[in-house]
PDB file of C-alpha atoms in Angstrom:
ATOM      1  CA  UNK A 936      34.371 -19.147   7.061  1.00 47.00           C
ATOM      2  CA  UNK A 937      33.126 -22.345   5.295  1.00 45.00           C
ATOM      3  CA  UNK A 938      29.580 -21.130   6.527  1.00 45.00           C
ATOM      4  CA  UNK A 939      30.016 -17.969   5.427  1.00 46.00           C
ATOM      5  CA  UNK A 940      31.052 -18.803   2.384  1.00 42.00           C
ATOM      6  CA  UNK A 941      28.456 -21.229   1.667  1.00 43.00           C
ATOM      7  CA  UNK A 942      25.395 -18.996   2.657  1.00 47.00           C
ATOM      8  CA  UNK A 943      27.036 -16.466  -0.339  1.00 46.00           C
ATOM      9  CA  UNK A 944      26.719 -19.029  -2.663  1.00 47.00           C
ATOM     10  CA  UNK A 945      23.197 -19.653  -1.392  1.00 47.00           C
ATOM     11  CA  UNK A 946      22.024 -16.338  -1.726  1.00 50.00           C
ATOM     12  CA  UNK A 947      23.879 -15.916  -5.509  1.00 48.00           C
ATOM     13  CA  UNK A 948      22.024 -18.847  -6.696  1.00 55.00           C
ATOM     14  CA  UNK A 949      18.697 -17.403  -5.249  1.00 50.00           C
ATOM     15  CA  UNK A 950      19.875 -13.962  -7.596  1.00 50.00           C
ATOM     16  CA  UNK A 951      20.509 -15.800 -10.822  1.00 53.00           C
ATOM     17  CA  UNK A 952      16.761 -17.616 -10.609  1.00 67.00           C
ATOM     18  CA  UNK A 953      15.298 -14.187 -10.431  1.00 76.00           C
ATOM     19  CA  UNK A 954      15.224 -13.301 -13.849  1.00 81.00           C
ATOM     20  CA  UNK A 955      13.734 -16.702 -14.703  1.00 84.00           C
ATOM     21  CA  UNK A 956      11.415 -16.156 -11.791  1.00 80.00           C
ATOM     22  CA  UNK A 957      10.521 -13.255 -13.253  1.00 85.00           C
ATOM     23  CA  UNK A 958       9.925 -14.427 -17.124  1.00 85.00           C
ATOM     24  CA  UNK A 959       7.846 -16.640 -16.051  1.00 84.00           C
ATOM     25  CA  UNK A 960       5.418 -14.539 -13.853  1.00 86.00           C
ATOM     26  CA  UNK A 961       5.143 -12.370 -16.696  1.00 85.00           C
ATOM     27  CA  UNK A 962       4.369 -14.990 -19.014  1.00 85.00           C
ATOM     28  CA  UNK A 963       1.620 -17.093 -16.639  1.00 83.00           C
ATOM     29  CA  UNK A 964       0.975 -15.096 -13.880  1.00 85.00           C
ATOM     30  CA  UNK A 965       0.616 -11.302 -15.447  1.00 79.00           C
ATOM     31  CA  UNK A 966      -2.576 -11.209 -17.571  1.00 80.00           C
ATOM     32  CA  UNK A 967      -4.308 -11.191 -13.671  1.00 84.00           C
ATOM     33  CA  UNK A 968      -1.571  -9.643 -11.238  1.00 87.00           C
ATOM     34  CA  UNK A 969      -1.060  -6.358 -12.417  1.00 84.00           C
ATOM     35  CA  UNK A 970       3.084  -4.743 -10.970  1.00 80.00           C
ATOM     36  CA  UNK A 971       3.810  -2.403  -8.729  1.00 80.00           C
ATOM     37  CA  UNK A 972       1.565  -0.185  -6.726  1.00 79.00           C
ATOM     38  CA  UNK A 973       2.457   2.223  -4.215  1.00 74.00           C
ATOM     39  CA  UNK A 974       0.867   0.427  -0.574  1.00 73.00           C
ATOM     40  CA  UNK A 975      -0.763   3.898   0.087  1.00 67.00           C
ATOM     41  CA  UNK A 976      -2.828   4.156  -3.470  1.00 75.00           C
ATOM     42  CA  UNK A 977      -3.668  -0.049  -2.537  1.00 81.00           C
ATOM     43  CA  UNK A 978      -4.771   1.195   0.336  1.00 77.00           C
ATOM     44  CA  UNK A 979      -6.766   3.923  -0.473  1.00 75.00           C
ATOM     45  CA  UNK A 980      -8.423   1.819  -2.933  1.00 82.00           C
ATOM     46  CA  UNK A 981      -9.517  -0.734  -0.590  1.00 86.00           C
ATOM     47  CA  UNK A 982     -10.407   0.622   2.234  1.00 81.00           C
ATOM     48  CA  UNK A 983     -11.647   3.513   1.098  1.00 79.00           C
ATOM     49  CA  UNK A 984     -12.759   3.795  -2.250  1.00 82.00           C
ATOM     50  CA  UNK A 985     -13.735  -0.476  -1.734  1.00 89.00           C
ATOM     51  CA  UNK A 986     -11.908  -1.130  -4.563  1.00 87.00           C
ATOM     52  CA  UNK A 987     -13.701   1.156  -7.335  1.00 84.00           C
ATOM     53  CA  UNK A 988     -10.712   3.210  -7.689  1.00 79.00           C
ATOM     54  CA  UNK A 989      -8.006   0.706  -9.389  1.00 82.00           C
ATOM     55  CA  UNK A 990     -10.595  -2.238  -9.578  1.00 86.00           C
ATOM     56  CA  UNK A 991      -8.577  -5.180  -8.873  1.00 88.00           C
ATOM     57  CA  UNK A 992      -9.740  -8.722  -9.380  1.00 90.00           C
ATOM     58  CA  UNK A 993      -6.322  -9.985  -8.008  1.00 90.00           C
ATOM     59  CA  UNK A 994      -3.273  -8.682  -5.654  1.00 92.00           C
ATOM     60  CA  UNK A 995      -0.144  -6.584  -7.334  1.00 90.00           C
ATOM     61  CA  UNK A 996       2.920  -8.673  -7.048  1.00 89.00           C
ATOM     62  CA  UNK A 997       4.183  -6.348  -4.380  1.00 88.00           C
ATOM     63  CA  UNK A 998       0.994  -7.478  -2.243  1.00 90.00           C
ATOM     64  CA  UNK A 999       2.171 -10.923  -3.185  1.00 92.00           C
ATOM     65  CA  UNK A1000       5.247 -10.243  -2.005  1.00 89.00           C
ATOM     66  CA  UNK A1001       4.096  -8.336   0.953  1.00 89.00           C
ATOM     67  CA  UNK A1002       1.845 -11.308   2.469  1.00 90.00           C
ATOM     68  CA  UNK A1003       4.671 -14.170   1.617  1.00 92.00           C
ATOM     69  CA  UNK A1004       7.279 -11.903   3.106  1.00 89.00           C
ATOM     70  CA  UNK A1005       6.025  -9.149   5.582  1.00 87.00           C
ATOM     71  CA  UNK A1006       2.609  -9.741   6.619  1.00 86.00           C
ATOM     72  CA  UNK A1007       1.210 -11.159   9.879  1.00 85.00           C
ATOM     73  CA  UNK A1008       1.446 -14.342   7.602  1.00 88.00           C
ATOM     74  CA  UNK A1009       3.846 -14.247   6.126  1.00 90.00           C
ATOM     75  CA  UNK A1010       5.954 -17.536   5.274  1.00 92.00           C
ATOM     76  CA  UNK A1011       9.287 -18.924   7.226  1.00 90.00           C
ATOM     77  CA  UNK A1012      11.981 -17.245   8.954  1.00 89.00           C
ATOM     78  CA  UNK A1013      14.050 -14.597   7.271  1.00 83.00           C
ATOM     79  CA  UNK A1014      17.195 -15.970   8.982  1.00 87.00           C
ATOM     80  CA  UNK A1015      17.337 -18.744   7.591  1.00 89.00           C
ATOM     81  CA  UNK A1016      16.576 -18.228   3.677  1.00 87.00           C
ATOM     82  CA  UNK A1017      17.243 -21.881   3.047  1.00 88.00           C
ATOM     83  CA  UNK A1018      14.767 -23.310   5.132  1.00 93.00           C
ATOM     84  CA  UNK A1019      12.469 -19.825   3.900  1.00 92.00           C
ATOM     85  CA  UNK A1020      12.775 -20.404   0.624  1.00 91.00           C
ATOM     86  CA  UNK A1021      11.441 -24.469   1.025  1.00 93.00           C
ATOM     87  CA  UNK A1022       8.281 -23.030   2.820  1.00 94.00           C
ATOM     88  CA  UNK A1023       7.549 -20.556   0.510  1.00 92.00           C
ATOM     89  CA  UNK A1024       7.937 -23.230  -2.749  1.00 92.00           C
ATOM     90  CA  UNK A1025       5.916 -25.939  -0.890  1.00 94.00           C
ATOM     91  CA  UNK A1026       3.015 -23.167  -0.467  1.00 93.00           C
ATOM     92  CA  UNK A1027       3.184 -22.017  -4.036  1.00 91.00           C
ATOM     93  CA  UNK A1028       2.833 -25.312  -5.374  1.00 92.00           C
ATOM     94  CA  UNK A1029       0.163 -26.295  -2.777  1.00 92.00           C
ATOM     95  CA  UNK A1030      -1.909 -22.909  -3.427  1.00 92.00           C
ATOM     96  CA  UNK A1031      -1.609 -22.672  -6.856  1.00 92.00           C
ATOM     97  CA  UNK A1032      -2.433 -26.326  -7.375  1.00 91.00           C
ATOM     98  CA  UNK A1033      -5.098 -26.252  -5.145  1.00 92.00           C
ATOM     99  CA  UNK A1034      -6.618 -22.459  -4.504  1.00 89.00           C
ATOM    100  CA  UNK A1035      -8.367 -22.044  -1.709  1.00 86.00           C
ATOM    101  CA  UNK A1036      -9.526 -18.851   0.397  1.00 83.00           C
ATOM    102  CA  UNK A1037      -9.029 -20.416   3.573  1.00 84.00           C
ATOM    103  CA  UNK A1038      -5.374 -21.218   2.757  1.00 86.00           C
ATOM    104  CA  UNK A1039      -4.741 -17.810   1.261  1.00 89.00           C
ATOM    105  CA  UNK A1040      -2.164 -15.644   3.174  1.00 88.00           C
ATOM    106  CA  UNK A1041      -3.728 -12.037   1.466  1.00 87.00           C
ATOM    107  CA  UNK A1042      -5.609  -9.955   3.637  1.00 85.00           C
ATOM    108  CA  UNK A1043      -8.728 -11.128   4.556  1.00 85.00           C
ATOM    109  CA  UNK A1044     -10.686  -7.743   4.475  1.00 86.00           C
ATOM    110  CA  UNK A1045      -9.519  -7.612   0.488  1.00 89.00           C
ATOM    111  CA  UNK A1046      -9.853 -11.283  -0.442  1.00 89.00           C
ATOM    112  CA  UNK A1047     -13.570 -10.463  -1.018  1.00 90.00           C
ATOM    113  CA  UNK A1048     -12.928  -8.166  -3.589  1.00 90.00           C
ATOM    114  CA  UNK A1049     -10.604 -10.798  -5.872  1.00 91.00           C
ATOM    115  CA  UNK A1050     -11.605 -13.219  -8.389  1.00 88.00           C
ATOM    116  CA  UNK A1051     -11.911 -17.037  -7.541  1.00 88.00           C
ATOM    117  CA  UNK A1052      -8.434 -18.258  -8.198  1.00 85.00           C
ATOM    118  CA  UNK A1053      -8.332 -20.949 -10.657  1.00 87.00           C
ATOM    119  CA  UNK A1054      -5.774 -23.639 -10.315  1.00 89.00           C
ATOM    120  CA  UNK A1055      -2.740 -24.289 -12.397  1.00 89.00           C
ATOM    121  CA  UNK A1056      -1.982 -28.158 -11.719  1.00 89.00           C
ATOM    122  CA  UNK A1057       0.305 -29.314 -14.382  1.00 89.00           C
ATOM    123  CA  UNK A1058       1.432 -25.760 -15.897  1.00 90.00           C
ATOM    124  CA  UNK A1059       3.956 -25.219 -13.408  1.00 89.00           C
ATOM    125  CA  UNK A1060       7.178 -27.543 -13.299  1.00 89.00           C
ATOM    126  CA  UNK A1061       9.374 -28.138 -10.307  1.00 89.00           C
ATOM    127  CA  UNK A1062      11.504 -25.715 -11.449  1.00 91.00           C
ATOM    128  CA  UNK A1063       9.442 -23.435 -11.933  1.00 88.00           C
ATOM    129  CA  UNK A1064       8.286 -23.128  -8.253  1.00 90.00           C
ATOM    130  CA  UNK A1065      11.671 -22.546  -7.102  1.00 91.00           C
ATOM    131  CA  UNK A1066      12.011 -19.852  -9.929  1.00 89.00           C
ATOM    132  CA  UNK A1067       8.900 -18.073  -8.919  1.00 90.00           C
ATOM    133  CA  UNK A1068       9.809 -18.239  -5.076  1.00 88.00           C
ATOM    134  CA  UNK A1069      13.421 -16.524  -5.774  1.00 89.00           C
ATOM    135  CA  UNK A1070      11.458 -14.066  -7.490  1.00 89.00           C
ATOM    136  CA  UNK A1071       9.265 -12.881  -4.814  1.00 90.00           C
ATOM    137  CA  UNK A1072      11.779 -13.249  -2.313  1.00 87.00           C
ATOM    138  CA  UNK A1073      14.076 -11.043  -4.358  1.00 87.00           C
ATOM    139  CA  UNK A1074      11.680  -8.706  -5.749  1.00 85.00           C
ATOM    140  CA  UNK A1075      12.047  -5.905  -2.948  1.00 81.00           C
ATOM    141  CA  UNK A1076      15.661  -5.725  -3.543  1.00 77.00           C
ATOM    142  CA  UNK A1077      15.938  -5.645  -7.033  1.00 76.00           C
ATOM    143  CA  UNK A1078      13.014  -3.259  -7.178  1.00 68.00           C
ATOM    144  CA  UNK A1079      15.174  -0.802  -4.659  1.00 51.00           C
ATOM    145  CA  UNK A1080      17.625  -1.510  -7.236  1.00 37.00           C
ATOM    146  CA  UNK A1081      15.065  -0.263 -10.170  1.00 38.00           C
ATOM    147  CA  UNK A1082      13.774   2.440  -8.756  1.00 38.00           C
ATOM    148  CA  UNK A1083      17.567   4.536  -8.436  1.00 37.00           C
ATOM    149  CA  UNK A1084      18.467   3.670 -11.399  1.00 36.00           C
ATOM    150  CA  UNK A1085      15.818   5.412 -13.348  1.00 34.00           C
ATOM    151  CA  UNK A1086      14.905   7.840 -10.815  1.00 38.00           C
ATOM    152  CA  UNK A1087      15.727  11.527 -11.951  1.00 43.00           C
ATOM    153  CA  UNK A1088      15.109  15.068 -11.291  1.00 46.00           C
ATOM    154  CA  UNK A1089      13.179  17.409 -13.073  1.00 50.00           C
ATOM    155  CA  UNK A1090      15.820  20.153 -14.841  1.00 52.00           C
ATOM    156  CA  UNK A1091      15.877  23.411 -13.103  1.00 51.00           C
ATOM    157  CA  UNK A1092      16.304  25.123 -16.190  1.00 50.00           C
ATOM    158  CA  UNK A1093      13.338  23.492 -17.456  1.00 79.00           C
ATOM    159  CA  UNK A1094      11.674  24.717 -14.136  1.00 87.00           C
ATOM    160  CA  UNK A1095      12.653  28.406 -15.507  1.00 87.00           C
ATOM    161  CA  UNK A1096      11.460  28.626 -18.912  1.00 88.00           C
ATOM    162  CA  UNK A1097       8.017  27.595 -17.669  1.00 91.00           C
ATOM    163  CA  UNK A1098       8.167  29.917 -15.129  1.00 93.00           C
ATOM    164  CA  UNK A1099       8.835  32.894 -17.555  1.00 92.00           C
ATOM    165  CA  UNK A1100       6.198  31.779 -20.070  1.00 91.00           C
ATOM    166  CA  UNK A1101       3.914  31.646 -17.642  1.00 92.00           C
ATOM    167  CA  UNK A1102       4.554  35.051 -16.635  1.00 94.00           C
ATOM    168  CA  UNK A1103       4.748  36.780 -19.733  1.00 93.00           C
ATOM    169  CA  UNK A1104       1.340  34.653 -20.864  1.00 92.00           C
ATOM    170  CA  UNK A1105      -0.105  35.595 -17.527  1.00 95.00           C
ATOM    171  CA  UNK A1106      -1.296  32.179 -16.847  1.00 94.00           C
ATOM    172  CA  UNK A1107      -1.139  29.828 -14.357  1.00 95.00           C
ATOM    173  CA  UNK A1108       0.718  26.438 -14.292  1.00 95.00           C
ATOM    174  CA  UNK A1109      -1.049  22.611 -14.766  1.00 95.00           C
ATOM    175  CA  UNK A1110       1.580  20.135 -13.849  1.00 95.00           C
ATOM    176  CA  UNK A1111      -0.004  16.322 -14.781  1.00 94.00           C
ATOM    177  CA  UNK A1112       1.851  13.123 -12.989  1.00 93.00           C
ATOM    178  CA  UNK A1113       1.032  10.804 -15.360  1.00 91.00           C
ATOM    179  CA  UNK A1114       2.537   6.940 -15.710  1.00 86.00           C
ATOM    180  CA  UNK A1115       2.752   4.485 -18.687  1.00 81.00           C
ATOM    181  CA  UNK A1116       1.564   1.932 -16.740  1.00 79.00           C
ATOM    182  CA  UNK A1117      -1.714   3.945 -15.605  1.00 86.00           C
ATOM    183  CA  UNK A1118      -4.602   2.519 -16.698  1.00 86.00           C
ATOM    184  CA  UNK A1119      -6.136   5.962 -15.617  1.00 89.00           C
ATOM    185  CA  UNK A1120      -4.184   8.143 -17.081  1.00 91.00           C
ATOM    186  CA  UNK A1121      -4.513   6.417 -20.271  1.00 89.00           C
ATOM    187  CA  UNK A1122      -8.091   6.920 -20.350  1.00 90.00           C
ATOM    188  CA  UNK A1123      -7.838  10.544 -18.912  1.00 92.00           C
ATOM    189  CA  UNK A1124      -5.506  11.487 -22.046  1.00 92.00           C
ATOM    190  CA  UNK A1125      -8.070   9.572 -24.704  1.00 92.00           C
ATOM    191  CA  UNK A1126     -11.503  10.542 -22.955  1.00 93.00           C
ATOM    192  CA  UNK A1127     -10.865  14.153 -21.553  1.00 94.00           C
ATOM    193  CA  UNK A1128      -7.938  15.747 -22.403  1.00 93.00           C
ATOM    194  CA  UNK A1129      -7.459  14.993 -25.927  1.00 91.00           C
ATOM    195  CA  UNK A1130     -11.152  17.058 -26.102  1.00 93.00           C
ATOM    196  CA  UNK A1131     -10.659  20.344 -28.516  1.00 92.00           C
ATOM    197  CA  UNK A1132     -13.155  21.747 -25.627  1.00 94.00           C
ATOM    198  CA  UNK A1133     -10.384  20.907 -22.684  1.00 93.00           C
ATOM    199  CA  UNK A1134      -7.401  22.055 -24.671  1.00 92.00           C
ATOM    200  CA  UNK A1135      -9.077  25.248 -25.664  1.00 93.00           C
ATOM    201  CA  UNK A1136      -9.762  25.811 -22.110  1.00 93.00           C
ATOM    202  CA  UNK A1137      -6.767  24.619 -20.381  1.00 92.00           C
ATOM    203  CA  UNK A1138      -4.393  26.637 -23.383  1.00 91.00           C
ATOM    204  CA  UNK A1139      -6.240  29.874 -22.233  1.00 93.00           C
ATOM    205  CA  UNK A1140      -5.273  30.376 -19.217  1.00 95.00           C
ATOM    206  CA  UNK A1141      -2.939  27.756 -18.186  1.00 94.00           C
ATOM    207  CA  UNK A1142       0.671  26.083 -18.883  1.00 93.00           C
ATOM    208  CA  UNK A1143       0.534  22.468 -18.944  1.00 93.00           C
ATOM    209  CA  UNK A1144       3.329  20.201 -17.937  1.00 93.00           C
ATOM    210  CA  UNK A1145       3.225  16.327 -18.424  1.00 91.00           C
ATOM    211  CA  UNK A1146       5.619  14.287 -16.000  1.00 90.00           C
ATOM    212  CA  UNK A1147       5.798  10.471 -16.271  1.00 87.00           C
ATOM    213  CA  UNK A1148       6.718   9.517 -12.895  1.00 84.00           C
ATOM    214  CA  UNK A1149       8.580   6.484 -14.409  1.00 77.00           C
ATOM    215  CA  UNK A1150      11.171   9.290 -15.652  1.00 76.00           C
ATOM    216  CA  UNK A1151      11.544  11.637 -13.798  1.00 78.00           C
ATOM    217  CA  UNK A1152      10.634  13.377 -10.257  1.00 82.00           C
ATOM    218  CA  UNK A1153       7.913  16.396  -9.998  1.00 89.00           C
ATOM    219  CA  UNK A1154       9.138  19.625 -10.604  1.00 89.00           C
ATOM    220  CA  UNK A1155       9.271  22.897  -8.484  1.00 91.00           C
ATOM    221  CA  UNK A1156       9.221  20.709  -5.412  1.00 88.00           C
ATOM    222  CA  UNK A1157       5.904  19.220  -5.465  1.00 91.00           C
ATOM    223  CA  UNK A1158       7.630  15.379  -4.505  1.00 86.00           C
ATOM    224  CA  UNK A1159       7.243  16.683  -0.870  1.00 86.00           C
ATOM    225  CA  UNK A1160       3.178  17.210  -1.557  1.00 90.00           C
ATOM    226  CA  UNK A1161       2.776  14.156  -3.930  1.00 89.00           C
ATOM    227  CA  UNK A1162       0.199  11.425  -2.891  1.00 86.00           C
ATOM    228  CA  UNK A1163       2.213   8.233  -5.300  1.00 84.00           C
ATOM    229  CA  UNK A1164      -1.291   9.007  -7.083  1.00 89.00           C
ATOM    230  CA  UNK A1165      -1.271   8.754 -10.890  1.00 91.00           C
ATOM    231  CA  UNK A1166      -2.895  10.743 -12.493  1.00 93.00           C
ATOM    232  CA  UNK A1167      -2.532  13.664 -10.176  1.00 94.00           C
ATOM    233  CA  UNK A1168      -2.935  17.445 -11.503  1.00 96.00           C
ATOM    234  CA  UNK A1169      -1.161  20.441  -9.959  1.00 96.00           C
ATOM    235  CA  UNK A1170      -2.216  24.030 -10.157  1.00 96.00           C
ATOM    236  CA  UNK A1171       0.621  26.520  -9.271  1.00 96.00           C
ATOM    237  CA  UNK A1172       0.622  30.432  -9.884  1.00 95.00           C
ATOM    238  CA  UNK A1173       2.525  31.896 -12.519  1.00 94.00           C
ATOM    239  CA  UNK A1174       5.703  32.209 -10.046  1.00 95.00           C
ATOM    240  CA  UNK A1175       5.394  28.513  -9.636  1.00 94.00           C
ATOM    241  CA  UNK A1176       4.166  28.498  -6.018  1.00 95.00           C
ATOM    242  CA  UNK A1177       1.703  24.824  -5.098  1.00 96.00           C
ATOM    243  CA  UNK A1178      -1.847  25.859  -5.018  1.00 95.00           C
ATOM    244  CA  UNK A1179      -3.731  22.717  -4.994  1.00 95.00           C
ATOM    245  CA  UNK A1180      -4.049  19.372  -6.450  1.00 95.00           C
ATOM    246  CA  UNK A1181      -6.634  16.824  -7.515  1.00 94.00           C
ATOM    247  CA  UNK A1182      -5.786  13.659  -7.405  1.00 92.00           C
ATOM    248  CA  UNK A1183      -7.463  10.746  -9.442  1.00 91.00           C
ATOM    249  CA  UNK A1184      -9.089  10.911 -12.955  1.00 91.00           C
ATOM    250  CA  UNK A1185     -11.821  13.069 -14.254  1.00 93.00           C
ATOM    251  CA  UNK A1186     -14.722  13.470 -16.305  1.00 93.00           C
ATOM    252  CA  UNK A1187     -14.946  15.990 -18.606  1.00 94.00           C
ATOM    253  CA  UNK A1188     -17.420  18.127 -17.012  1.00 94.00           C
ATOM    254  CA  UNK A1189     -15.927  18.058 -13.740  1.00 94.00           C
ATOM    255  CA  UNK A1190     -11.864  18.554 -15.227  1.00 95.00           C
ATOM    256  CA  UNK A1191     -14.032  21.651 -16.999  1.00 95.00           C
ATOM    257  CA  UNK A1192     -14.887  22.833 -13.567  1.00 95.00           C
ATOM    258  CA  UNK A1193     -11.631  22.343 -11.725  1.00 95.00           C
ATOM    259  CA  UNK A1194      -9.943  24.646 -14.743  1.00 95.00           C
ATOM    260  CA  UNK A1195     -12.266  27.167 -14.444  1.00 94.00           C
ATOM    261  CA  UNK A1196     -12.598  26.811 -10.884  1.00 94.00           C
ATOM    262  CA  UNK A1197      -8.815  27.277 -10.753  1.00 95.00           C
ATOM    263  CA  UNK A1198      -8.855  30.423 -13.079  1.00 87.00           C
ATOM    264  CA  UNK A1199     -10.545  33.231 -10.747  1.00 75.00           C
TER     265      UNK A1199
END
């Protein structure tokens, strides 16, 4: 029981460094390691698109969290988090202190890609090691944590008042998955579709629905088609049935063509 009891306490203390963990990745470590990514975009990116679609000069903190915690080398044994958690600090301290690519733990087909790391001796206490350990260790949980409590479905009823103005316009439907946090999408809603030329063209003939996928999920069922690519564009008939979709930003020309393409 005494074991038991003690391993709680452990594992509370590891919980109330998070936050502090986490204040202070934002504050030194987020100006090159961009959040969250979904592994399959990351993926995509590197080994197909070799990095031109997301253009990353450093790893997301969930690859960071990946190689320390799940990858072929990944650091100590998760049954015993004590003796885990001392590997992981001792590594942070000697890596950051001392980059180098042959000690690195990322993937060695993507380390190419990233920026030489410079080294942070003496802006990193003690403390703050142990901080930014808890917070990688922890980050899967409370990002499970996160993710249901702002996940929410798209309104039905919202589902059937586009539905009837697209059939009493006649037009088909344009559903965007966009993100706050999309670099992407930002410059797709500056560069292409705040054109008058796009808007006169997409207003025509089609309904257009913008869903942040921080919000909310996709509407009339298109979660079970969705790539976790932002931005993504939908085309459904007038009824609301899934067409197609084109995943990834756009030029103008080409968004031009994929509207009109769409229209016949």
């Amino acid at each position: 029981m005494k074991i038991i009891f003690l391993s709680l306490l452990f594992i509370l203390n590891l919980f109330a460094d998070f936050k502090e963990g986490e204040t202070l990745f934002k504050s030194k470590c987020s100006s090159c390691h961009i959040d969250y990514i979904f592994m399959n975009v990351l993926k995509e990116n590197f080994f197909e698109k070799n990095n031109k679609l997301l253009n990353l000069k450093a790893p997301t903190v969930n690859m960071i969290v990946y190689a320390i915690m799940d990858s072929p080398k990944k650091i100590g044994d998760s049954n015993d988090i004590e003796m885990q958690e001392m590997e992981i600090e001792n590594y942070l301290k000697s890596y950051l202190e001392n980059p180098d690519r042959f000690n690195s733990i990322c993937d060695e087909h993507i380390l190419p890609f990233y920026d030489n790391k410079m080294s942070m001796k003496g802006e990193l206490k003690d403390e703050d090691y142990k901080n930014l350990t808890n917070y990688f260790m922890l980050y899967k949980d409370n990002l499970t944590i996160s993710n249901k409590e702002i996940e929410k479905s798209f309104s039905s009823t919202n589902e059937k008042e586009i539905i009837e103005k697209a059939k009493k316009e006649n037009k088909k439907i344009i559903v965007y998955a966009s993100s706050k946090s999309c670099f992407f999408c930002k410059r797709m809603d500056r560069d292409v579709l705040n054109l008058d030329e796009v808007k006169k063209e997409m207003n025509k003939h089609y309904i257009f629905v913008k869903n942040d996928m921080d919000e909310s999920t996709l509407p009339f069922d298109l979660q079970k088609v969705y790539k976790k690519i932002t931005p993504t564009f939908f085309i459904l008939s007038k009824d609301g049935t899934y067409i197609k979709q084109y995943p990834g930003a756009w030029i103008k020309s080409d968004f031009l063509e994929i509207l009109k393409e769409n229209n016949k």
